[in-house]
Short mmCIF file of C-alpha atoms and ligand atoms in Angstrom, two decimals:
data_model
loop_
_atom_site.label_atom_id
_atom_site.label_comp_id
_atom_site.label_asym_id
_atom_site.label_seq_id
_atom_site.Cartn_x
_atom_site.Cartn_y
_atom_site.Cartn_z
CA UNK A 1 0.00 0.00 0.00
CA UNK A 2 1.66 3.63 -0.80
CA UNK A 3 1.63 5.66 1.98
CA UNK A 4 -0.54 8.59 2.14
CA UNK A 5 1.10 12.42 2.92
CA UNK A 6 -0.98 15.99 3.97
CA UNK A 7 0.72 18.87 2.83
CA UNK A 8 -0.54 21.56 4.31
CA UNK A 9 -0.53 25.55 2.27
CA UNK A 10 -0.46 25.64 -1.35
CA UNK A 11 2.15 28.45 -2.39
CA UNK A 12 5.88 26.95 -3.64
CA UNK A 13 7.22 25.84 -0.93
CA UNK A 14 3.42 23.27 -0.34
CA UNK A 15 3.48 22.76 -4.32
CA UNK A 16 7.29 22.01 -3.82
CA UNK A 17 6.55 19.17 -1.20
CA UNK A 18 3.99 17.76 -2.62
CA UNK A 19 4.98 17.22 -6.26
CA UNK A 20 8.55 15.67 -4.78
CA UNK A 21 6.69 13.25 -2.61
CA UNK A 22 4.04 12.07 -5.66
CA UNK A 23 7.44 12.09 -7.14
CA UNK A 24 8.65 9.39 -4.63
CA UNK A 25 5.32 7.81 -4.91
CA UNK A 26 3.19 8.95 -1.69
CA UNK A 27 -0.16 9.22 -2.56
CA UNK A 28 -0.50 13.34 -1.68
CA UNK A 29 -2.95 15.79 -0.59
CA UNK A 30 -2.63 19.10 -0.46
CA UNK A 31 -4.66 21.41 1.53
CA UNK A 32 -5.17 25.04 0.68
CA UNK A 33 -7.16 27.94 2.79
CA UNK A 34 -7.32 30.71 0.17
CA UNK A 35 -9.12 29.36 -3.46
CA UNK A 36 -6.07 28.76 -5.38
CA UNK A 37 -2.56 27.92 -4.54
CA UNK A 38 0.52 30.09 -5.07
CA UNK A 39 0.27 31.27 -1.77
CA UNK A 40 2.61 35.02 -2.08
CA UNK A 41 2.80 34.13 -6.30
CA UNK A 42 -0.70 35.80 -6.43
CA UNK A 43 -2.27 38.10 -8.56
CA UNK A 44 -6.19 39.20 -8.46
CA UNK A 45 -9.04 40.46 -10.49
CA UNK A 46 -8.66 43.82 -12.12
CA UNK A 47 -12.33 44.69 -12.85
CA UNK A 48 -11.24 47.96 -15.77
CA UNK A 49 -9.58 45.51 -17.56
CA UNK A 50 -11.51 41.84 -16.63
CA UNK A 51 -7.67 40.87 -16.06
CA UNK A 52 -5.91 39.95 -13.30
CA UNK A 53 -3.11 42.10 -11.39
CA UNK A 54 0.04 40.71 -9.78
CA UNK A 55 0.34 41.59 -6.30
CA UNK A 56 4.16 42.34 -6.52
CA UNK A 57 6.51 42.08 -9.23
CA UNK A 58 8.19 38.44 -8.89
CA UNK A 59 11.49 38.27 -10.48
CA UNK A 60 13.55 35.17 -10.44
CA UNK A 61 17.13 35.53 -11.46
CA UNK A 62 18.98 32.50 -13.07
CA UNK A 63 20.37 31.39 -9.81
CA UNK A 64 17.03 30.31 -8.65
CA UNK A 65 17.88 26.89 -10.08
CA UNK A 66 15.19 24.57 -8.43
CA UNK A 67 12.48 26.94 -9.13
CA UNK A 68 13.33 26.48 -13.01
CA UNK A 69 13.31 23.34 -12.11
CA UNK A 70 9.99 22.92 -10.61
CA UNK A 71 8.64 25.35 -13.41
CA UNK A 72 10.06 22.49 -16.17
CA UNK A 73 8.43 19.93 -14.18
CA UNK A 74 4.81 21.36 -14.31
CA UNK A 75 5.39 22.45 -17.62
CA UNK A 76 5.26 26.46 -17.11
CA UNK A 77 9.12 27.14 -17.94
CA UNK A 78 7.41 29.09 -20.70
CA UNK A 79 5.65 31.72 -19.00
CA UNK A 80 8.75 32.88 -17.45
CA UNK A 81 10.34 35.64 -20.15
CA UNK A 82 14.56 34.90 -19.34
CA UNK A 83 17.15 36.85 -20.25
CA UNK A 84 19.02 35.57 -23.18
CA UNK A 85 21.70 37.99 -21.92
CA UNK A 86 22.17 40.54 -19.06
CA UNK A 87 21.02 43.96 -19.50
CA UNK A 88 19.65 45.73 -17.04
CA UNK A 89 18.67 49.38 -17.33
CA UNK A 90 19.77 52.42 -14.51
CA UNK A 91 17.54 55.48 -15.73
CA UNK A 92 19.10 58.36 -13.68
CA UNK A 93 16.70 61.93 -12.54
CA UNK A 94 17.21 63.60 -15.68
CA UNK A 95 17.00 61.02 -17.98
CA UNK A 96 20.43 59.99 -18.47
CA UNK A 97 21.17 56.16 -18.54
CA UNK A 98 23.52 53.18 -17.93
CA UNK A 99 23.33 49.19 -19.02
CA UNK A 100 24.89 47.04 -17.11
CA UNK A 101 25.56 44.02 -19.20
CA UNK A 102 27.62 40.68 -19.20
CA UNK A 103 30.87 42.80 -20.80
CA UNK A 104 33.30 44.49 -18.08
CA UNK A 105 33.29 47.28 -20.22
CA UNK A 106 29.28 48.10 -18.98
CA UNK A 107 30.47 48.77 -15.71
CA UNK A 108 33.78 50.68 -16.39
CA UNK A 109 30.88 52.66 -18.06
CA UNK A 110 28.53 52.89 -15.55
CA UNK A 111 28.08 56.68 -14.86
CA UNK A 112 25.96 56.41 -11.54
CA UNK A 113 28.95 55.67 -9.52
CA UNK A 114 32.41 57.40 -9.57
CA UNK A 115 35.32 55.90 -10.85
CA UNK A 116 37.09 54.76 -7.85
CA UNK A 117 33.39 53.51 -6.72
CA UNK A 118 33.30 51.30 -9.93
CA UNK A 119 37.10 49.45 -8.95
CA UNK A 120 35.78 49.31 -4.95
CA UNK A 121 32.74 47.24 -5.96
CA UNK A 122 34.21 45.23 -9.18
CA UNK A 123 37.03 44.54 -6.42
CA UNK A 124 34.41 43.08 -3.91
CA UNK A 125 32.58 41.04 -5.81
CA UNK A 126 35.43 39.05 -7.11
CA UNK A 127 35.97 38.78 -3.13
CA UNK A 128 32.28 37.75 -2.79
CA UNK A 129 32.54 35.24 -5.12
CA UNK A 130 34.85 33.62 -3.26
CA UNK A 131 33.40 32.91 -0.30
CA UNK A 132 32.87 30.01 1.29
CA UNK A 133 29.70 29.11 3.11
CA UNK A 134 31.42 28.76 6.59
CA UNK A 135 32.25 32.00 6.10
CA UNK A 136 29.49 33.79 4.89
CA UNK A 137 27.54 31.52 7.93
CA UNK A 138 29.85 34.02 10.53
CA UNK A 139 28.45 36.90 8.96
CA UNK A 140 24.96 36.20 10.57
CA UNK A 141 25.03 38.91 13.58
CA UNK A 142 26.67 41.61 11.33
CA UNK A 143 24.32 44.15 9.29
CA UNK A 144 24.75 43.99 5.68
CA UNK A 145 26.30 48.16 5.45
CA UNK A 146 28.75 47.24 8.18
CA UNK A 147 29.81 44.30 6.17
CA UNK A 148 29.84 45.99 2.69
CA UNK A 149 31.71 48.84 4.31
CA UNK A 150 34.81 46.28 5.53
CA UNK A 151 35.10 45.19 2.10
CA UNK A 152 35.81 48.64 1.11
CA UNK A 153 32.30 50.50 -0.07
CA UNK A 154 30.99 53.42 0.42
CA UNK A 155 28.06 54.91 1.28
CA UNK A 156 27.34 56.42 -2.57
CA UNK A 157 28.05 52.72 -3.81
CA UNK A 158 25.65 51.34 -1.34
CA UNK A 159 23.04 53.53 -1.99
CA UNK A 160 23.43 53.63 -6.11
CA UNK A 161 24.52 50.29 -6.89
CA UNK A 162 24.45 47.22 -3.60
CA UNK A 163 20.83 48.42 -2.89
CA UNK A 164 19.39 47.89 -5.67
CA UNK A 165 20.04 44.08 -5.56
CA UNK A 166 19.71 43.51 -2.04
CA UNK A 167 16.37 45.33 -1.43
CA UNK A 168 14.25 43.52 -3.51
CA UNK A 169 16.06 40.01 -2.82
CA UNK A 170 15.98 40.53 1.21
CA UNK A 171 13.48 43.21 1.61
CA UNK A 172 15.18 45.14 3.78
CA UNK A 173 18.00 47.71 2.79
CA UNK A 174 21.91 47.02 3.46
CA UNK A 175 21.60 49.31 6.77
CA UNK A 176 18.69 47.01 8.29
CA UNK A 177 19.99 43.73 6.51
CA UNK A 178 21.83 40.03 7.79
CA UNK A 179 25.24 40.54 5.71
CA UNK A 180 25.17 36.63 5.61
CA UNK A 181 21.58 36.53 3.88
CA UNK A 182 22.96 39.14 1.47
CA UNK A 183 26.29 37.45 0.71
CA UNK A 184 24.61 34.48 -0.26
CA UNK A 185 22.54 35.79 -2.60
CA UNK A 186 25.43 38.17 -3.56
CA UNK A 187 27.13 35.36 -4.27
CA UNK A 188 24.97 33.08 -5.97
CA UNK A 189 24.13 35.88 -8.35
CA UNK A 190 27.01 37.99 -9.07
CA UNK A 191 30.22 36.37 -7.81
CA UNK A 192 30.19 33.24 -10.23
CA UNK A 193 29.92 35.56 -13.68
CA UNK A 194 26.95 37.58 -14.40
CA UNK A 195 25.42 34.90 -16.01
CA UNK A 196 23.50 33.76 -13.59
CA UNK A 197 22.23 37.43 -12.71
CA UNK A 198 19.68 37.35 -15.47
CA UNK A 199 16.40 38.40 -14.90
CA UNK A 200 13.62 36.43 -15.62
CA UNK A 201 10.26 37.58 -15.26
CA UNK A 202 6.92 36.02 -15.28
CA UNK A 203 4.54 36.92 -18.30
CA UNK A 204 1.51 37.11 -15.40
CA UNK A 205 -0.89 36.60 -14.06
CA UNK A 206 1.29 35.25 -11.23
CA UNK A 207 -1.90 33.45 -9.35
CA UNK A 208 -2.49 31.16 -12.70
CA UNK A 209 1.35 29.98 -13.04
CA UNK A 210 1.78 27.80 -10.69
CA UNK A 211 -1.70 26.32 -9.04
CA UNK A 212 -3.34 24.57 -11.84
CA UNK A 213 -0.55 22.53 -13.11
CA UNK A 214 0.81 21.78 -9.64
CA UNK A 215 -3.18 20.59 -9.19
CA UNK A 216 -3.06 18.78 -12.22
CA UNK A 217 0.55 17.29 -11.60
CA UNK A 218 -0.63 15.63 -8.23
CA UNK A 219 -4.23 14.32 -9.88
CA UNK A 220 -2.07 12.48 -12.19
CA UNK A 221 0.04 10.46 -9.50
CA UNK A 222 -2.57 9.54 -7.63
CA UNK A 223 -2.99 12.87 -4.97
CA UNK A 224 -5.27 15.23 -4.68
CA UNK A 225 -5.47 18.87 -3.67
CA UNK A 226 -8.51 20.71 -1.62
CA UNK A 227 -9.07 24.75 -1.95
CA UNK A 228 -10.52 27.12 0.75
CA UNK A 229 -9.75 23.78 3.82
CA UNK A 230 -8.06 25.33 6.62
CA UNK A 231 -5.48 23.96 9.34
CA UNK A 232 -6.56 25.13 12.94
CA UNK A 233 -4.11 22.73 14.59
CA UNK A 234 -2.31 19.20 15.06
CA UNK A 235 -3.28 16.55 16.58
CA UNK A 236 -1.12 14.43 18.40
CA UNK A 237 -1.12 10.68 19.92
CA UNK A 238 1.39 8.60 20.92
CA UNK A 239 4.44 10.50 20.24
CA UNK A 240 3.53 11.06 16.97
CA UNK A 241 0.78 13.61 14.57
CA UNK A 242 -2.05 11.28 13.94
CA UNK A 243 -3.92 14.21 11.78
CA UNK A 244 -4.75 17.64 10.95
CA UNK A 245 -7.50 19.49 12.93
CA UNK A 246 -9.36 21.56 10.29
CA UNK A 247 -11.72 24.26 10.12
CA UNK A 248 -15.24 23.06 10.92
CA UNK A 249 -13.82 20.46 12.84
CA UNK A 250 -13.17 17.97 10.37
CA UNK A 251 -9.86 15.90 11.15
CA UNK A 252 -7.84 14.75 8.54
CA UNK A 253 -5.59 11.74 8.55
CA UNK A 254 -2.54 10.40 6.54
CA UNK A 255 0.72 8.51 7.48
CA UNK A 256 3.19 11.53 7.93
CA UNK A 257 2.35 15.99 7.41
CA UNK A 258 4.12 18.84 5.99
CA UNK A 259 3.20 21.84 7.42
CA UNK A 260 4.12 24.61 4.35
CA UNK A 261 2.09 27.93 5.68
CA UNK A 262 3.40 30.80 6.88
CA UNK A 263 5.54 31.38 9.61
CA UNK A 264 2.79 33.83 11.62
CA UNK A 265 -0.38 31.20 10.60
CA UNK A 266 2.27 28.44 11.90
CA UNK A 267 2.00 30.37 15.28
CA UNK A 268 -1.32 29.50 15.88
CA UNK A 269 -1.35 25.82 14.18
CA UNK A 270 1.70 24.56 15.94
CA UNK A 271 3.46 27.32 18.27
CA UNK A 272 6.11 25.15 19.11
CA UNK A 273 8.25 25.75 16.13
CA UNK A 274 7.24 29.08 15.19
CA UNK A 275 9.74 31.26 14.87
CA UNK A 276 10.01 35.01 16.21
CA UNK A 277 10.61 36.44 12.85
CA UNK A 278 9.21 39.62 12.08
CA UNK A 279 7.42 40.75 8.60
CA UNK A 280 8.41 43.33 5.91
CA UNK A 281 5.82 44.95 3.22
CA UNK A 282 6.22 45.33 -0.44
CA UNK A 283 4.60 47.91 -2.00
CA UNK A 284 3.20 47.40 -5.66
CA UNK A 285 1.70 50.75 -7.93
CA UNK A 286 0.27 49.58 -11.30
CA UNK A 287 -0.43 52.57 -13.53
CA UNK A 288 -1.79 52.55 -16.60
CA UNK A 289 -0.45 55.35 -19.17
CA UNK A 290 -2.92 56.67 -22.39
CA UNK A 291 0.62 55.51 -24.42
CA UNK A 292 3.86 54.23 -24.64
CA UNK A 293 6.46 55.41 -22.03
CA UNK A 294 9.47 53.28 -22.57
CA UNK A 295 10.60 50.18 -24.94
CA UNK A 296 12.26 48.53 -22.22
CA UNK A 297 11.06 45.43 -19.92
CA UNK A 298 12.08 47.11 -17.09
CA UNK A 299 14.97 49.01 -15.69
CA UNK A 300 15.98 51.05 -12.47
CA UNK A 301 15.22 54.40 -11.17
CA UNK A 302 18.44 55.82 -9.86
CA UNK A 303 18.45 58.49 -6.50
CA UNK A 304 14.73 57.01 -6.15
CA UNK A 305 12.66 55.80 -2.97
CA UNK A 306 11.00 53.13 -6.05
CA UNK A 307 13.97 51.11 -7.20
CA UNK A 308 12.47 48.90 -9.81
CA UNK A 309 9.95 49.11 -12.56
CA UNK A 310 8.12 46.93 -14.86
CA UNK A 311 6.72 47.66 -18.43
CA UNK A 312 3.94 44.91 -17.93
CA UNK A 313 1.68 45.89 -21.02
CA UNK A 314 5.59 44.28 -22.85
CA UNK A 315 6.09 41.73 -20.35
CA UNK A 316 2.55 40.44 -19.92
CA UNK A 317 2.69 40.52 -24.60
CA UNK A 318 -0.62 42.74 -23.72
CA UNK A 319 -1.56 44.14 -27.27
CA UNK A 320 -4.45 46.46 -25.39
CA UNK A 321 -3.55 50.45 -26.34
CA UNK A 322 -1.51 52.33 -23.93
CA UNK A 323 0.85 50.89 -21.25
CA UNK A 324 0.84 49.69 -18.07
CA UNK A 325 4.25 50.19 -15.38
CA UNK A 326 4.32 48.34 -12.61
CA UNK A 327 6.52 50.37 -9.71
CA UNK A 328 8.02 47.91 -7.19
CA UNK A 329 8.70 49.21 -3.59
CA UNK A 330 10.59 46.28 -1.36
CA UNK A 331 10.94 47.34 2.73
CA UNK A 332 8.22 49.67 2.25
CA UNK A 333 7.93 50.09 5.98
CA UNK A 334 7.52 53.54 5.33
CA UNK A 335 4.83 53.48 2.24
CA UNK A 336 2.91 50.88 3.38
CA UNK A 337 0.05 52.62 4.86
CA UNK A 338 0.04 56.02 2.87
CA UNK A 339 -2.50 56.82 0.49
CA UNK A 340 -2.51 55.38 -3.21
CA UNK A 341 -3.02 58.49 -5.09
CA UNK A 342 -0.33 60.27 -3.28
CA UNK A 343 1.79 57.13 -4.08
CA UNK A 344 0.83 57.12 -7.79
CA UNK A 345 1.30 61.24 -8.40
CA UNK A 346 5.20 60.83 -6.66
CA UNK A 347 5.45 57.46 -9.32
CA UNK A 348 4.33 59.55 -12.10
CA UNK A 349 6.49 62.08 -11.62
CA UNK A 350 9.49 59.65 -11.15
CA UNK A 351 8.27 58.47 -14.81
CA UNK A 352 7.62 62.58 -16.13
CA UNK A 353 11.40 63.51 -15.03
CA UNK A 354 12.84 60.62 -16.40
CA UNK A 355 11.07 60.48 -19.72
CA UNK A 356 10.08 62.81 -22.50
CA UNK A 357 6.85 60.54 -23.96
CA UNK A 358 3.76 63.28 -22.94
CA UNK A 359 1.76 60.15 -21.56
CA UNK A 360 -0.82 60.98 -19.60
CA UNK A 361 -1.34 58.72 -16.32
CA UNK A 362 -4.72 57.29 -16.86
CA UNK A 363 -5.65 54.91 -13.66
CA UNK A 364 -4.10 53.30 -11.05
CA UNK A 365 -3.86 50.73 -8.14
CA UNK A 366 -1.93 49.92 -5.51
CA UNK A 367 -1.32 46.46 -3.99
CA UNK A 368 0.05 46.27 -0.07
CA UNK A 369 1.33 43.03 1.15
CA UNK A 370 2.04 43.73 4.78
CA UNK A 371 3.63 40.39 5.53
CA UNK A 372 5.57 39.99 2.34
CA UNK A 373 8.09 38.43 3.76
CA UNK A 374 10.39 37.49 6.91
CA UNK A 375 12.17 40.43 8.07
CA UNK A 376 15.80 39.30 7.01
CA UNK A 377 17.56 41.09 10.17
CA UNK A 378 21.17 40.43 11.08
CA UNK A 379 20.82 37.44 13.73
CA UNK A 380 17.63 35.24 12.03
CA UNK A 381 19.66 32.27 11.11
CA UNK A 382 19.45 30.60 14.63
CA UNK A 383 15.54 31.36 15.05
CA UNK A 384 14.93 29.52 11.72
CA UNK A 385 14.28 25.61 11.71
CA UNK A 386 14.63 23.13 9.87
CA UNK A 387 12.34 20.87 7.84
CA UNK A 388 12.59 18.46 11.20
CA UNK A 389 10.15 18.40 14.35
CA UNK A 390 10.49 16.34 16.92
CA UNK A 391 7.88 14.26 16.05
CA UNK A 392 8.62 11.73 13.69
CA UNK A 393 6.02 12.29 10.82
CA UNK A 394 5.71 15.90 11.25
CA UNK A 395 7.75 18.26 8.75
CA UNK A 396 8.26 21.64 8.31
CA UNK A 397 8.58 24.11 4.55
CA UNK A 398 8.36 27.82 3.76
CA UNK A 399 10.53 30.56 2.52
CA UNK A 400 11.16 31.22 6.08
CA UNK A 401 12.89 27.62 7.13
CA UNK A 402 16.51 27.04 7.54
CA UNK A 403 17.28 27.27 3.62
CA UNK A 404 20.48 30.18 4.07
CA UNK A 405 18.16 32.32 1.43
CA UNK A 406 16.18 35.37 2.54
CA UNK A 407 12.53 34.74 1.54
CA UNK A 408 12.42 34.30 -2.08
CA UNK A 409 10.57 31.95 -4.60
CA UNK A 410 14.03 29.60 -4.48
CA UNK A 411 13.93 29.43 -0.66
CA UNK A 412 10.40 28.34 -0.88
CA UNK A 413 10.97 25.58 -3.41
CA UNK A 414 13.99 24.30 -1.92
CA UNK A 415 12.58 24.11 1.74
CA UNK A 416 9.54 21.86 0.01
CA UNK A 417 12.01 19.81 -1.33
CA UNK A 418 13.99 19.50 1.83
CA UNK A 419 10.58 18.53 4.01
CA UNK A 420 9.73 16.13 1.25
CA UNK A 421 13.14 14.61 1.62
CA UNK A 422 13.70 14.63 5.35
CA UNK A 423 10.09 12.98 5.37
CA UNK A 424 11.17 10.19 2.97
CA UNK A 425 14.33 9.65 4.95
CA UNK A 426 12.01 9.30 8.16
CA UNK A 427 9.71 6.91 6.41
CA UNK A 428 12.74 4.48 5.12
CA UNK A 429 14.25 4.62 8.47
CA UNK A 430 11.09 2.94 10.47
C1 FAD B 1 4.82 41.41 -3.49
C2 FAD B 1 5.87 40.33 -3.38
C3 FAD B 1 6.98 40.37 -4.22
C4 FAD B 1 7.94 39.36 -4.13
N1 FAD B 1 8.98 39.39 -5.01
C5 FAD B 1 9.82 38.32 -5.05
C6 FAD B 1 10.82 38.25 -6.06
O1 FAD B 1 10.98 39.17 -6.86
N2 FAD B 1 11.60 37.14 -6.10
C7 FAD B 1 11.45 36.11 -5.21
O2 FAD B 1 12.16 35.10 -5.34
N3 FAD B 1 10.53 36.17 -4.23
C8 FAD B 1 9.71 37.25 -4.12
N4 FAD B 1 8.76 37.30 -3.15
C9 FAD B 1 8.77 36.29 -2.07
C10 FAD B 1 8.10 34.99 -2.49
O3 FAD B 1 6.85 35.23 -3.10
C11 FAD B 1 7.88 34.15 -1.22
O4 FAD B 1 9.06 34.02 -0.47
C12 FAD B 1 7.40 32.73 -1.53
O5 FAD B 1 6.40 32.72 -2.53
C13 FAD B 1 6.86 32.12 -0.22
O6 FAD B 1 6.36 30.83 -0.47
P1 FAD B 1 5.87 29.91 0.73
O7 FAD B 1 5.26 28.72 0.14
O8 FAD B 1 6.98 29.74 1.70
O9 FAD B 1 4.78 30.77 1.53
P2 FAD B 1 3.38 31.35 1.03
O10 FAD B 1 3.48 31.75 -0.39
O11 FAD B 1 2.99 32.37 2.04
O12 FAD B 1 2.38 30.10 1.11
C14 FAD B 1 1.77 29.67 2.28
C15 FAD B 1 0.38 29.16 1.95
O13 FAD B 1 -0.22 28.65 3.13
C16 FAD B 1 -1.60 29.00 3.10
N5 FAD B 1 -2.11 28.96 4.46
C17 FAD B 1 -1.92 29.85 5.46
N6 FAD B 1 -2.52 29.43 6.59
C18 FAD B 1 -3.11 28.24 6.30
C19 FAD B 1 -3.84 27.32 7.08
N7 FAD B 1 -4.09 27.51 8.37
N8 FAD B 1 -4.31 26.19 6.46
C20 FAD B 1 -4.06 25.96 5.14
N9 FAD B 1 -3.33 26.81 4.38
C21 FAD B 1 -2.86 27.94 4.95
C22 FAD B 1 -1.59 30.40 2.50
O14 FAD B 1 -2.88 30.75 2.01
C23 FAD B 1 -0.54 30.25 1.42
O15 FAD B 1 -1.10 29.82 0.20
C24 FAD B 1 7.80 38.33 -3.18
C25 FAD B 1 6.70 38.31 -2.32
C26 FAD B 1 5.75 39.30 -2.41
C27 FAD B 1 4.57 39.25 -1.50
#
């Protein structure tokens, strides 16, 4: 008889688990509280257009090799638009503009940072690249601007160049930032050639990308997977999780239980191994121009409180007239609550200073997610576990798990992975 496995939340890191362990040939089912899985990949109606809206630009860089993976697996590779080389666009205030490519020559060129900037920061990612793990591990306690600052940068560099990249990957800035969280991902991305620094970036609507083929992928091996069913809490007999308490009072039972939600929801379901990480917002504005702005996909907004943003109507191959920018504000501790049109008029005129097109703003909308993600402060590596409990058929996934990433789309994947293994390993063992 195949043994039967609960996975519990439906966004990458539940998908993750799942598909490995119908992969290993546990008969799966995955439980979901919202209507469709994704979890943080979401996107939602947009009733002016009858489309849907992503809730925050998702970009996943080359490095993020097991979510390519996963995306390959459930057959979606294609809806992710990759760079077939580097290129990525620094618009300064008045217009002017840098590439910074795969050549050595784009950043001897790169006019947002002085010379002797350029050599400091060339200089320390060659360093970076080095690194080995034990030593980026010792970098835990340290803030990321302290760290950056020993290996020789300063405060212009940070600000013009290092935050740019380790904003939206850690959601925090370098001042507020674990330096080991950063050097990993500096590492991973930009200290083994710049190759594996391309952008890819999903062609939307995030919230169908994932869920329906992960769905589909589990029907076909046997599992199943149930929308808008809710964990309230785990039951345990014997030394061991003999089910999942779920809303209504229903309790559902299977031979071992992933529990892939969020670290806050995980408070309430099973306090024991929730962790005391905080939560940082990202900020999303979507406005929608009467015509073209820019050609590019997207490109960065030098000296600007919004580092990154997104020509959707070109991403999303929308042929509708006009064009639609999507502004992306990581650690937006300090946006979060203030009003959208405010937000939109300061976005627009970002947009008016930077380019000549006389487009007139048309709509807009702004998405908030509050809890975005685990706050990635200097000291979180000890407070995160790993896919182990100490009961013996009880494992743990998310983005915020032990996985040496901040929270990203990779960390999810590869903490499913690493419950679905751990839980086969248990299994074989008794
Ligand atoms: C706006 C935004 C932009 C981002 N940009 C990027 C980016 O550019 N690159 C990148 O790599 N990452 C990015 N991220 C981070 C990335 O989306 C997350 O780290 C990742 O998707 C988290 O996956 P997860 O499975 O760990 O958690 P989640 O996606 O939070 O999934 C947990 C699931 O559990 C469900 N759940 C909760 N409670 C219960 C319960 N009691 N019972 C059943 N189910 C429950 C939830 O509904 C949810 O579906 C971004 C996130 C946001 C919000």
């Amino acid at each position: 008889m195949p043994k039967t496995a609960l996975v519990a939340g439906g966004g990458l890191a539940g998908i993750a688990a799942a598909c490995a362990l119908a992969d290993a040939g546990w008969i799966v089912r995955l439980v979901e509280a919202r209507r469709r899985l994704g979890g943080m990949v979401a996107s939602f109606p947009d009733r002016t257009s009858g489309g849907e809206v992503d809730n925050g630009e998702h970009i996943a860089i080359e490095a993020c090799t097991e979510l390519y993976d996963l995306a390959a697996k459930l057959g979606v590779a294609d809806r992710i638009r990759r760079q077939a080389s580097l290129c990525i666009p620094f618009i300064g205030p008045d217009g002017s503009r840098s590439n910074l490519t795969e050549s050595a020559i784009s950043f001897l060129m790169f006019r947002f940072l002085s010379l002797a900037d350029r050599w400091r920061v060339a200089r320390a990612i060659r360093r970076i690249g080095k690194m080995t793990d034990a030593e980026i591990s010792h970098l835990d306690s340290i803030p990321c601007a302290a760290w950056l600052e020993d290996l020789g940068q300063t405060p212009a560099s940070i600000a013009r160049f290092w935050d740019y990249f380790i904003c939206p990957a850690l959601n925090e800035p370098a001042e507020r930032a674990s330096a080991a969280l950063a050097a990993r991902v500096l590492r991973d991305a930009m200290g083994r050639g710049p190759r594996l620094a391309r952008f890819g970036l999903f062609k939307a609507p995030l919230g169908t990308v994932f869920g329906d083929p992960a769905a589909a992928y589990i029907a076909l091996r046997g599992g199943s997977v149930q929308p808008l069913a809710t964990v309230k809490k785990v039951a345990i007999a014997g030394g061991a999780v003999k089910g999942l308490e779920m809303a209504g009072g229903r309790l559902e039972k299977a031979d071992a239980f992933v529990l892939a939600l969020p670290h806050a929801e995980l408070a309430d379901v099973f306090p024991e191994s929730a962790p005391p990480l905080g939560h940082s917002p990202i900020l999303n504005a979507h406005l929608w121009y009467d015509r073209p702005v820019t050609d590019l996909d997207f490109f960065a907004m030098v000296d600007s409180r919004v580092h990154w943003v997104f020509n959707r109507s070109k991403l999303s191959e929308d042929r509708a007239p006009g064009q639609h920018l999507s502004f992306s504000v990581s650690a937006a501790h300090d946006w979060a609550h203030r009003p959208a049109a405010e937000i939109a008029s300061d976005c627009d005129a970002e947009i008016k200073r930077r380019f000549t097109a006389p487009a007139v703003l048309v709509r807009f909308l702004v998405s908030r997610e509050h809890r975005a993600t685990f706050t990635s402060a200097p000291g979180t590596a000890p407070l995160r576990p790993g896919p182990k409990t100490r009961y013996p058929n009880l494992f743990l996934a998310g983005a915020w798990t032990d996985t040496g990433l901040p929270a990203t789309m990779e960390g999810a994947v590869r903490s499913g992975r690493a419950a679905a293994s751990a839980l086969a390993a248990s299994a074989s063992a008794t």
